[in-house]
Coordinates of C-alpha atoms in Angstrom, one line a residue:
X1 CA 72.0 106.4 94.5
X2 CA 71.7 109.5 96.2
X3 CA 71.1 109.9 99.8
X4 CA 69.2 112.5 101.4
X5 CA 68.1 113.3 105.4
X6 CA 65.8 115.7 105.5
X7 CA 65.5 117.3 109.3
X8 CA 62.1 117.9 110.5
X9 CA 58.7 116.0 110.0
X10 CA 56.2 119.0 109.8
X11 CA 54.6 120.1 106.8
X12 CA 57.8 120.9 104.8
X13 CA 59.9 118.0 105.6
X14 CA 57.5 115.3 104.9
X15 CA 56.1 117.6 101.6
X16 CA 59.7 117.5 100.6
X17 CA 60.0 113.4 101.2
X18 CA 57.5 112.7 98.6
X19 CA 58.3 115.0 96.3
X20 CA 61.7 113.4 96.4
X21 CA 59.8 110.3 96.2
X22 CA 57.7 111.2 93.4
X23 CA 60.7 112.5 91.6
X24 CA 62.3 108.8 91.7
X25 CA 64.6 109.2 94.7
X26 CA 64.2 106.3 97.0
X27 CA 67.0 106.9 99.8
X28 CA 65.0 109.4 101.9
X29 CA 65.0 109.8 105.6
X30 CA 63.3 111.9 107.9
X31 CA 64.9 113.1 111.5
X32 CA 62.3 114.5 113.8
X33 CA 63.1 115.9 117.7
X34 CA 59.9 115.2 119.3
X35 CA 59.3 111.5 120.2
X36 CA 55.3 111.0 119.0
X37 CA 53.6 112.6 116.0
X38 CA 50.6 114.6 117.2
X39 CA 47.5 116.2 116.0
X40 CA 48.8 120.1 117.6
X41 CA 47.5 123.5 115.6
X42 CA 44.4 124.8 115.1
X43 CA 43.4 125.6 110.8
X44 CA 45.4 126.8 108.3
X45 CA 44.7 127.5 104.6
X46 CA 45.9 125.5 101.9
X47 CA 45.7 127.7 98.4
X48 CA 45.5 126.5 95.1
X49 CA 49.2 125.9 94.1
X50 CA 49.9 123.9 96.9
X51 CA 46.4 122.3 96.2
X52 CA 47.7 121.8 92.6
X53 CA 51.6 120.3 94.1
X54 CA 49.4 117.7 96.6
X55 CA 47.6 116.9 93.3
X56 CA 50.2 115.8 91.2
X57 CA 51.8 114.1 94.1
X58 CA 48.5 111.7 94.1
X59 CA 47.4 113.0 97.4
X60 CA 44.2 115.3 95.9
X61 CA 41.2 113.1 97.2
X62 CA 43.0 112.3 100.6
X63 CA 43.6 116.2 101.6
X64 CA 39.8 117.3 100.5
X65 CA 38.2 114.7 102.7
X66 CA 40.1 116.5 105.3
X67 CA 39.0 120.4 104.2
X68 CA 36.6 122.7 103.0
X69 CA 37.1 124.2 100.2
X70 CA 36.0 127.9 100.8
X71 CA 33.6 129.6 98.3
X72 CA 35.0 133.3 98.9
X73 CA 37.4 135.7 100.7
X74 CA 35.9 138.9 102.5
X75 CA 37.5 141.7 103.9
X76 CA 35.7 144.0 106.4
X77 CA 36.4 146.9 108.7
X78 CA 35.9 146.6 112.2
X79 CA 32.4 147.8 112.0
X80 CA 31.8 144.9 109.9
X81 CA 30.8 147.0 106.8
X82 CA 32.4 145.3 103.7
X83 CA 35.2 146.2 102.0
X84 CA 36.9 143.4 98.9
X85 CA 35.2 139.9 98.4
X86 CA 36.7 137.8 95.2
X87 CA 36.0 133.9 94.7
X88 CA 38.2 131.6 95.8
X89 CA 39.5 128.3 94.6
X90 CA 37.4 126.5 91.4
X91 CA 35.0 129.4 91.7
X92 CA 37.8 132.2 91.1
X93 CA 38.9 130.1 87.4
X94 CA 41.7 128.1 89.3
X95 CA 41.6 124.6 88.3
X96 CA 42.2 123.0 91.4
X97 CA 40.2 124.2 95.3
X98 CA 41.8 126.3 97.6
X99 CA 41.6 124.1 101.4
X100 CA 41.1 124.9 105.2
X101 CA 42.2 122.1 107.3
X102 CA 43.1 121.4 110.6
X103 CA 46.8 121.9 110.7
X104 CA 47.7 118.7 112.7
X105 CA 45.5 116.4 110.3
X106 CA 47.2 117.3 107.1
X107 CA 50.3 116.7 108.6
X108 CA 49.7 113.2 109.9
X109 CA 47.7 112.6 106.5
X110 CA 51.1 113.6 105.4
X111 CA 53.4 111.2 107.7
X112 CA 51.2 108.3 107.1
X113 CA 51.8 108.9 103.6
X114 CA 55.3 108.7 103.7
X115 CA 55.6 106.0 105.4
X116 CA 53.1 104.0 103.3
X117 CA 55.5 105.4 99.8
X118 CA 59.1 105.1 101.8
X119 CA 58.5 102.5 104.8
X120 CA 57.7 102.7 108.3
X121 CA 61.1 103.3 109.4
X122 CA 61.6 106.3 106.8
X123 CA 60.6 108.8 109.6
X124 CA 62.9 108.6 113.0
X125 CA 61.5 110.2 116.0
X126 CA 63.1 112.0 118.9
X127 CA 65.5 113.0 116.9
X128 CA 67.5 116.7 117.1
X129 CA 69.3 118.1 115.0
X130 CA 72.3 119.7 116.2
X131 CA 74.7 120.3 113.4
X132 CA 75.7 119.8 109.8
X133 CA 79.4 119.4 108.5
X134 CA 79.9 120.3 105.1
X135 CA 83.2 118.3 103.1
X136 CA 85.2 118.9 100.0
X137 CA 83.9 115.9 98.1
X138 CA 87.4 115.3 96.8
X139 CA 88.8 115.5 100.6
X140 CA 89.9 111.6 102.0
X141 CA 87.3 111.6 104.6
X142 CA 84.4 112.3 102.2
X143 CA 85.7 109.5 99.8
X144 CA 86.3 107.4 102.8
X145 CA 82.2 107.8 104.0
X146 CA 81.3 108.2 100.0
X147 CA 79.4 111.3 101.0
X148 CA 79.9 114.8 101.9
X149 CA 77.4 115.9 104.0
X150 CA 77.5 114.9 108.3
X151 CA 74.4 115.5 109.9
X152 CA 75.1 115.2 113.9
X153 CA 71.6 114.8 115.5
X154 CA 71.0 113.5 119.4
X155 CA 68.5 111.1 120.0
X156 CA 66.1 110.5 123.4
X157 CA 66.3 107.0 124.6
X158 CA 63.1 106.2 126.2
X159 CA 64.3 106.1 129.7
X160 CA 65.7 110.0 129.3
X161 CA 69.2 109.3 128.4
X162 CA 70.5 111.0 124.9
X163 CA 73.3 110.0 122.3
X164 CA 74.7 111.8 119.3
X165 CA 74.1 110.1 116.5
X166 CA 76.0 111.0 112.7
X167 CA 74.3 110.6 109.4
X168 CA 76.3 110.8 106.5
X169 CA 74.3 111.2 103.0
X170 CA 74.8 113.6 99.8
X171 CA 72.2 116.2 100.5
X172 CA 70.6 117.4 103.8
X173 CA 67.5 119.4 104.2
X174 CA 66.8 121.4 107.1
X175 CA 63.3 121.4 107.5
X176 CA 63.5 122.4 111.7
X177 CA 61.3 125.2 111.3
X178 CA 61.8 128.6 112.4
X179 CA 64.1 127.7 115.4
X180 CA 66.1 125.7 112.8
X181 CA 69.4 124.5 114.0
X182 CA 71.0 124.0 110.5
X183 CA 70.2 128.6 109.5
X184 CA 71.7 128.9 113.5
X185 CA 74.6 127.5 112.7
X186 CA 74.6 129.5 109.2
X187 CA 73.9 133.0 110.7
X188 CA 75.3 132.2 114.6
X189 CA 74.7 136.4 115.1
X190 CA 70.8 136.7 114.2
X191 CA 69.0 136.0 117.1
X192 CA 65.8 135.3 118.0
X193 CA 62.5 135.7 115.4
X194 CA 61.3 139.1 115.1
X195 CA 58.0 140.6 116.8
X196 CA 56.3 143.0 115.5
X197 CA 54.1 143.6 119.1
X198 CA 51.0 142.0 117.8
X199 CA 49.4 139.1 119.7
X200 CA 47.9 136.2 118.0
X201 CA 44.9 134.1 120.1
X202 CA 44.0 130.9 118.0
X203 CA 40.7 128.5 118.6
X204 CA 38.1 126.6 117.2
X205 CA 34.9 126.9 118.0
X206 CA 31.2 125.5 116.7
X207 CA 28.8 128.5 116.3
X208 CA 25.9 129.6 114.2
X209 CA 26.1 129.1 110.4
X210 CA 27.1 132.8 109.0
X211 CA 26.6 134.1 105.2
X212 CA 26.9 130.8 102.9
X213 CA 28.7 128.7 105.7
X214 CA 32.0 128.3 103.7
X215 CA 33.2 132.0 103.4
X216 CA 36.7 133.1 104.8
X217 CA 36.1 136.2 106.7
X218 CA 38.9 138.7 107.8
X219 CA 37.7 142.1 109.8
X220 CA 39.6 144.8 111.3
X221 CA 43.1 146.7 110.5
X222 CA 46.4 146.8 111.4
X223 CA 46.3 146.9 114.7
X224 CA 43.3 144.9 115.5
X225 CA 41.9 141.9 113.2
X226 CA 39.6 139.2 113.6
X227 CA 40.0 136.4 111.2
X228 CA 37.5 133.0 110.8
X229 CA 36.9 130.1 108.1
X230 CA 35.2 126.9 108.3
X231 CA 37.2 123.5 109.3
X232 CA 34.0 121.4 108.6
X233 CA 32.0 121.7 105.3
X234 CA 28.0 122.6 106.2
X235 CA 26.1 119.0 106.3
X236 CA 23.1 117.5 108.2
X237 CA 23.4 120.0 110.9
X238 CA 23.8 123.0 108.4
X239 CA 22.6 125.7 111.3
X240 CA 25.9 125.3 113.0
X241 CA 29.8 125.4 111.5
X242 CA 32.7 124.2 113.2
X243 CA 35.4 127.3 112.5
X244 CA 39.1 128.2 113.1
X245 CA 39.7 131.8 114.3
X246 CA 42.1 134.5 114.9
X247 CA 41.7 137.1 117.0
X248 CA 44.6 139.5 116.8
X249 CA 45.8 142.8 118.2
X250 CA 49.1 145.2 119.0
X251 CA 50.2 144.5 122.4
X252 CA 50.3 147.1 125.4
X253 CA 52.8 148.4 126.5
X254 CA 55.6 146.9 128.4
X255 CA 54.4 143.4 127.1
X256 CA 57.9 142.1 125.1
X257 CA 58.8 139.4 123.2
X258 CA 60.5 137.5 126.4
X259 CA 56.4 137.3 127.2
X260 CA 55.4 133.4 128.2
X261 CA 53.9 132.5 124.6
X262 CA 52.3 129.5 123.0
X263 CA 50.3 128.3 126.0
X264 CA 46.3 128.4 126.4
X265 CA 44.9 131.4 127.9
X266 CA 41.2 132.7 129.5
X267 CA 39.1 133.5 126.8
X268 CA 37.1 136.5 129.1
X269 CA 39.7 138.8 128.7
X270 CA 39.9 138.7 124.5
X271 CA 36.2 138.5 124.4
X272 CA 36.0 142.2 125.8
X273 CA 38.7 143.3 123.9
X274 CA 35.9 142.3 120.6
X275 CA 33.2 143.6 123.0
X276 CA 31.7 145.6 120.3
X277 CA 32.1 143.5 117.7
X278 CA 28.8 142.0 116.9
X279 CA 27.6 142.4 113.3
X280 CA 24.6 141.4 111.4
X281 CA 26.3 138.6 110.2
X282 CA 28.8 137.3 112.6
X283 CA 28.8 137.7 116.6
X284 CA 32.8 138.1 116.8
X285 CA 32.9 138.2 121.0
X286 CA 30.5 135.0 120.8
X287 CA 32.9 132.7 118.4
X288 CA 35.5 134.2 121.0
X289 CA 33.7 132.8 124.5
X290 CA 32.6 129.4 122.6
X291 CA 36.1 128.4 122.0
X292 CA 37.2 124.9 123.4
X293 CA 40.4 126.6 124.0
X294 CA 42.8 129.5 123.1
X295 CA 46.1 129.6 122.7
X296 CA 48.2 132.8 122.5
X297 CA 51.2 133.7 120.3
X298 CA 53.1 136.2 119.0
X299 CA 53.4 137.4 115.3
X300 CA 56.9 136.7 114.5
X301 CA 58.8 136.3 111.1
X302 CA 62.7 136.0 110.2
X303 CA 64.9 138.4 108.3
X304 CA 65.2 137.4 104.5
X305 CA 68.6 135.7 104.3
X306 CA 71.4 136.1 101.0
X307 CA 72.1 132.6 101.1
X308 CA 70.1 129.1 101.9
X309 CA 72.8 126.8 100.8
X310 CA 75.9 125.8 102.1
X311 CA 77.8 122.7 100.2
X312 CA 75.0 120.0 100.0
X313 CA 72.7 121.2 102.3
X314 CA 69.7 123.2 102.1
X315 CA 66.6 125.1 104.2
X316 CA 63.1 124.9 103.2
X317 CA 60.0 126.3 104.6
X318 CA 60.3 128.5 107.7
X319 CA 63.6 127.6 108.2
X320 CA 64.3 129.4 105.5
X321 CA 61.6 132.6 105.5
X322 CA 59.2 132.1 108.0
X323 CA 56.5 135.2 107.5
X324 CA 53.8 136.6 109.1
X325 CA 50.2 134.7 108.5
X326 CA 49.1 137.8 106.6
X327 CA 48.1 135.9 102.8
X328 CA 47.0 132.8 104.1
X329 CA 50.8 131.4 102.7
X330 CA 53.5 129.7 105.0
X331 CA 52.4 125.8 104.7
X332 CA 51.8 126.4 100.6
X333 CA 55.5 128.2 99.9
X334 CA 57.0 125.3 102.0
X335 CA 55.2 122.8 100.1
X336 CA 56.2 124.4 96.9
X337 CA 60.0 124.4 98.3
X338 CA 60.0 121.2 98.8
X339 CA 58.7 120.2 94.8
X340 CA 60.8 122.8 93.6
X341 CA 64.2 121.3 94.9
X342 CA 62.7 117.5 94.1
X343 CA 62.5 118.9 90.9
X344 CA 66.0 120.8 90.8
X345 CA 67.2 117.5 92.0
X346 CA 65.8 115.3 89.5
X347 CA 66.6 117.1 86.7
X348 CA 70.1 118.0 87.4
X349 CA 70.8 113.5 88.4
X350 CA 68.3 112.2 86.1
X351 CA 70.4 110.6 83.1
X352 CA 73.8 111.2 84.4
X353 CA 76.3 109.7 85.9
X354 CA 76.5 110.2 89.2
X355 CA 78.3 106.4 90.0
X356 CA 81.0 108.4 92.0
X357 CA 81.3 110.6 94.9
X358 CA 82.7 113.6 93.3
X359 CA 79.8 113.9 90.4
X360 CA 77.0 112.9 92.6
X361 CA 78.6 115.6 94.8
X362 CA 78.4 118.4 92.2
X363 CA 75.1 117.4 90.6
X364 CA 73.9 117.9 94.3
X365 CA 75.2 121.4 94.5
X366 CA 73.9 122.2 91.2
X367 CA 70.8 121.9 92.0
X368 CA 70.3 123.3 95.5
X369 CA 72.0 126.5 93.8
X370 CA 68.8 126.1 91.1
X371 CA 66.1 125.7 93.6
X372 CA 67.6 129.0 96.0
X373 CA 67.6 131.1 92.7
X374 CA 64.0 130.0 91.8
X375 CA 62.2 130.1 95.5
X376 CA 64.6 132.8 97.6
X377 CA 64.2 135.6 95.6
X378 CA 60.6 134.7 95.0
X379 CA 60.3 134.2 99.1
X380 CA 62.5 137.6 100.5
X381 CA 59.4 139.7 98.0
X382 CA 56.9 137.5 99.5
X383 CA 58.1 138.2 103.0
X384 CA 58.5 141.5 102.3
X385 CA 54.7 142.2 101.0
X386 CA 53.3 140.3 104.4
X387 CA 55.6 142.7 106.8
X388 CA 53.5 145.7 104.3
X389 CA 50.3 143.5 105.3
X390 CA 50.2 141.3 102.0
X391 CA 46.5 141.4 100.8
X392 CA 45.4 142.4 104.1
X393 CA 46.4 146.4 103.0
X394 CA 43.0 146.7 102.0
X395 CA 41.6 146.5 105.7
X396 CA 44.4 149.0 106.6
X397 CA 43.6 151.3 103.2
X398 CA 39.7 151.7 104.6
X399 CA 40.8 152.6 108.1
X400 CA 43.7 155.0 107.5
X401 CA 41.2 157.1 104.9
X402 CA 38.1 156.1 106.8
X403 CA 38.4 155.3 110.3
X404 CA 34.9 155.9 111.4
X405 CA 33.7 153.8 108.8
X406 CA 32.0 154.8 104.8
X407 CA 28.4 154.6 102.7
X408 CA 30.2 152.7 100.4
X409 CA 33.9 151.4 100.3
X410 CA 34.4 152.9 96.7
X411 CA 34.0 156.5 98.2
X412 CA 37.3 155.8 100.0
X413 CA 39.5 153.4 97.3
X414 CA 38.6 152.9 94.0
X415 CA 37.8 149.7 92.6
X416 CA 40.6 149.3 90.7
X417 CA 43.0 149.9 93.7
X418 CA 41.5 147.2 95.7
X419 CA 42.2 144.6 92.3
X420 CA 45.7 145.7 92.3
X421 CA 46.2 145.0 96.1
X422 CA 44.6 141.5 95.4
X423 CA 46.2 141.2 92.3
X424 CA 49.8 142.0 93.4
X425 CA 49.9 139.7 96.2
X426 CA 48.5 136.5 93.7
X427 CA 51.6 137.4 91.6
X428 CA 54.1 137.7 94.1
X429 CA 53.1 134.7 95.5
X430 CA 52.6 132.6 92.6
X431 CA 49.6 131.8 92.3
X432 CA 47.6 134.3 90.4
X433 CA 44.8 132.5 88.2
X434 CA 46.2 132.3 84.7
X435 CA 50.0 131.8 85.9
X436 CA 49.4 129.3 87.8
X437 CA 47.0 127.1 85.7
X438 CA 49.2 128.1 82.5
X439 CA 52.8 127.1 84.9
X440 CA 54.8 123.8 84.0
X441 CA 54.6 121.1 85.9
X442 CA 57.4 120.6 89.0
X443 CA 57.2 117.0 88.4
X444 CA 60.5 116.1 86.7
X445 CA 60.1 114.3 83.1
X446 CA 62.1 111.5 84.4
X447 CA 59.5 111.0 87.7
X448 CA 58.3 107.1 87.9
X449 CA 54.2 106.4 87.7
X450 CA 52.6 107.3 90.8
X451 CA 52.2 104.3 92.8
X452 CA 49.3 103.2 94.4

């Protein structure tokens, strides 16, 4: 049987559990560093082929009782005059939803899950990761363990003390996000996450109903954007909608990336900054001031990296390309890692004999050198397009050629360049309409039934 530790409990490591899971794999543990599971983040988007992966791993009714589905995506300028709107979801011809939920919902939905499929004790908090030490399978102290891969983690007694605990198994999957001790000890030289000088102030807020109550707004440019969607679908109370927001904008000067981030700030001072954002349809410095609270961070992605896999262990998700939020894209490429090397997995141990330590060893390494050619090519162009604004380039098109505002957007880019931009980015990230819906499964021929 193969053993696998996967290191982190957010949306990628536990993704990655039942995928595994799914895929028939049954010796799966997960090593988280903070001591309690908690509801933290404000929304994020959930697009259709991560809606279509939650799907197939029997999680589809679960995760929509949790979101809205939004009914389009509109891009404005800052003076709120409209610039690209396309469907989104079922009504663009995808045939499953796009989602918005509340980030720290999905991912207990998502730890409850696993532990209903895998067993309570399948997730062990207070966990950190520290190291990994990778063996020749054929060396005497792999045969002696029967696996090749040491994970070293130190675990928080309850009463503050620590111990360093060692998990051998025949894959590990670092998961740890994008301070990730397993790509630190990879790439010792890179450093920190890289700024790009924008800030990043994230709430909730319940406000007045605007346009059809489920459209996901984004207004602005480069250097200043303001971005809402609802959390809550429109019901009894359809006059008012409970929405995440983003207010962004390029820092002054002197502010660094040593700045005191991720904390909760006063919302006065971003609400003048959007002073004069107030549109017909949405009153931006009013979603600002009605905020229960606002917490500020900076825009921060990682360098692509030429290599994710090193002997039988593996990144995923922002351990392995964290990206800027521009597309809407980082939970749904690390929900696809994580069914892409389940898959990988499967297919490469399904069938075969894997009875001794030296085959199970190279099947492993097969397939982690399968899924890095499928998803970190795919990944470094993704990253890439989002540094170049992803889809957002249209907001930045309208005010490089029109900065004052237009009549109509067509006087400034032709239809046909504003589908290309929209287009482009669907491709790159995998999930333009036909390709997706027309894709093969990633659920391994040799998968069990779903259980109930």
């Amino acid at each position: 049987m193969v053993k696998i530790v996967i290191a982190g409990a957010g949306i990628g490591g536990l993704a990655a559990a039942l995928s595994l899971h799914r895929a028939g794999f049954r010796d799966i543990t997960i090593y988280e560093r903070v001591r309690e599971l908690k509801p933290l983040g404000v929304g994020i988007n959930l697009l259709p082929h991560a809606v279509r992966e939650l799907t197939e791993l029997g999680l589809a009714d679960e995760v929509a009782a949790i979101g809205v589905p939004p009914s389009r995506l509109s891009y404005y300028n800052r003076f709120g005059q409209p610039i690209w709107s396309e469907p989104r979801g079922l009504d663009a011809g995808y045939r499953w939803p796009q989602l918005s939920v509340h980030r720290g919902e999905f991912q207990l939905l998502l730890a409850r899950e696993v532990e209903r499929r895998l067993g309570s004790d399948a997730i062990r908090l207070g966990c950190r990761l520290v190291s990994v030490e990778h063996l020749d399978p054929a060396s005497p102290e792999a045969r002696a363990a029967g696996h090749a891969e040491f994970a070293r983690f130190v675990r928080e007694g309850a009463g503050g003390g620590a111990e360093e605990v060692e998990v051998a198994a025949d894959v590990v999957i670092g998961a740890d996000g994008i301070h990730s001790a397993m790509r630190a000890q990879a790439c010792p030289d890179e450093g920190g996450p890289v700024w790009n000088g924008l800030i990043l102030w994230r709430g909730t807020a319940t406000v007045p109903t605007y346009l059809d109550g489920r459209t996901m707004i984004m207004a602005g440019d480069g250097e200043q954007k303001f971005v809402s969607y609802p959390l809550v679908a429109p019901g009894a109370d359809a006059g008012a909608t409970r929405l995440n927001f983003i207010a962004e904008r390029r820092a002054p000067e002197g502010v660094d990336e040593t700045a005191d981030w991720n904390h909760a700030v006063d919302p006065g001072p971003i609400e003048q900054l959007f002073a004069d954002w107030s549109f017909d349809w949405l009153d931006v410095p009013a979603v600002i001031a009605a905020a229960d609270e606002i917490l500020e961070y900076p825009m921060v992605d990682r360098n692509a990296l030429p290599q994710w896999t090193f002997g039988g262990s593996t990144l995923i998700g922002d351990a392995a390309h964290a990206m800027y939020p521009n597309g809407s894209n980082g939970a749904s490429q690390a929900i696809i890692d994580g069914r892409t090397l389940a898959f990988h997995l499967a297919n490469e141990t399904a069938g075969r004999d894997v009875s001794t330590d030296v085959a199970r060893a190279n099947a492993v390494r097969t397939a982690l050198e399968a899924y890095e050619a499928d998803r970190r090519p795919a990944t470094a162009r993704l990253l890439e397009m989002t540094r170049q604004l992803g889809p957002e380039k249209v907001m930045q098109l309208a005010y490089d050629r029109a900065p004052q505002g237009f009549a109509h957007v067509n006087d400034v880019i032709p239809a046909d360049e504003l589908q290309e931009v929209a287009d482009g980015y669907k491709r790159a990230a995998g999930f333009h309409p036909s390709a997706l819906n027309e894709r093969a499964s990633l659920t391994p021929e040799s998968a069990p039934e779903v259980e109930d």
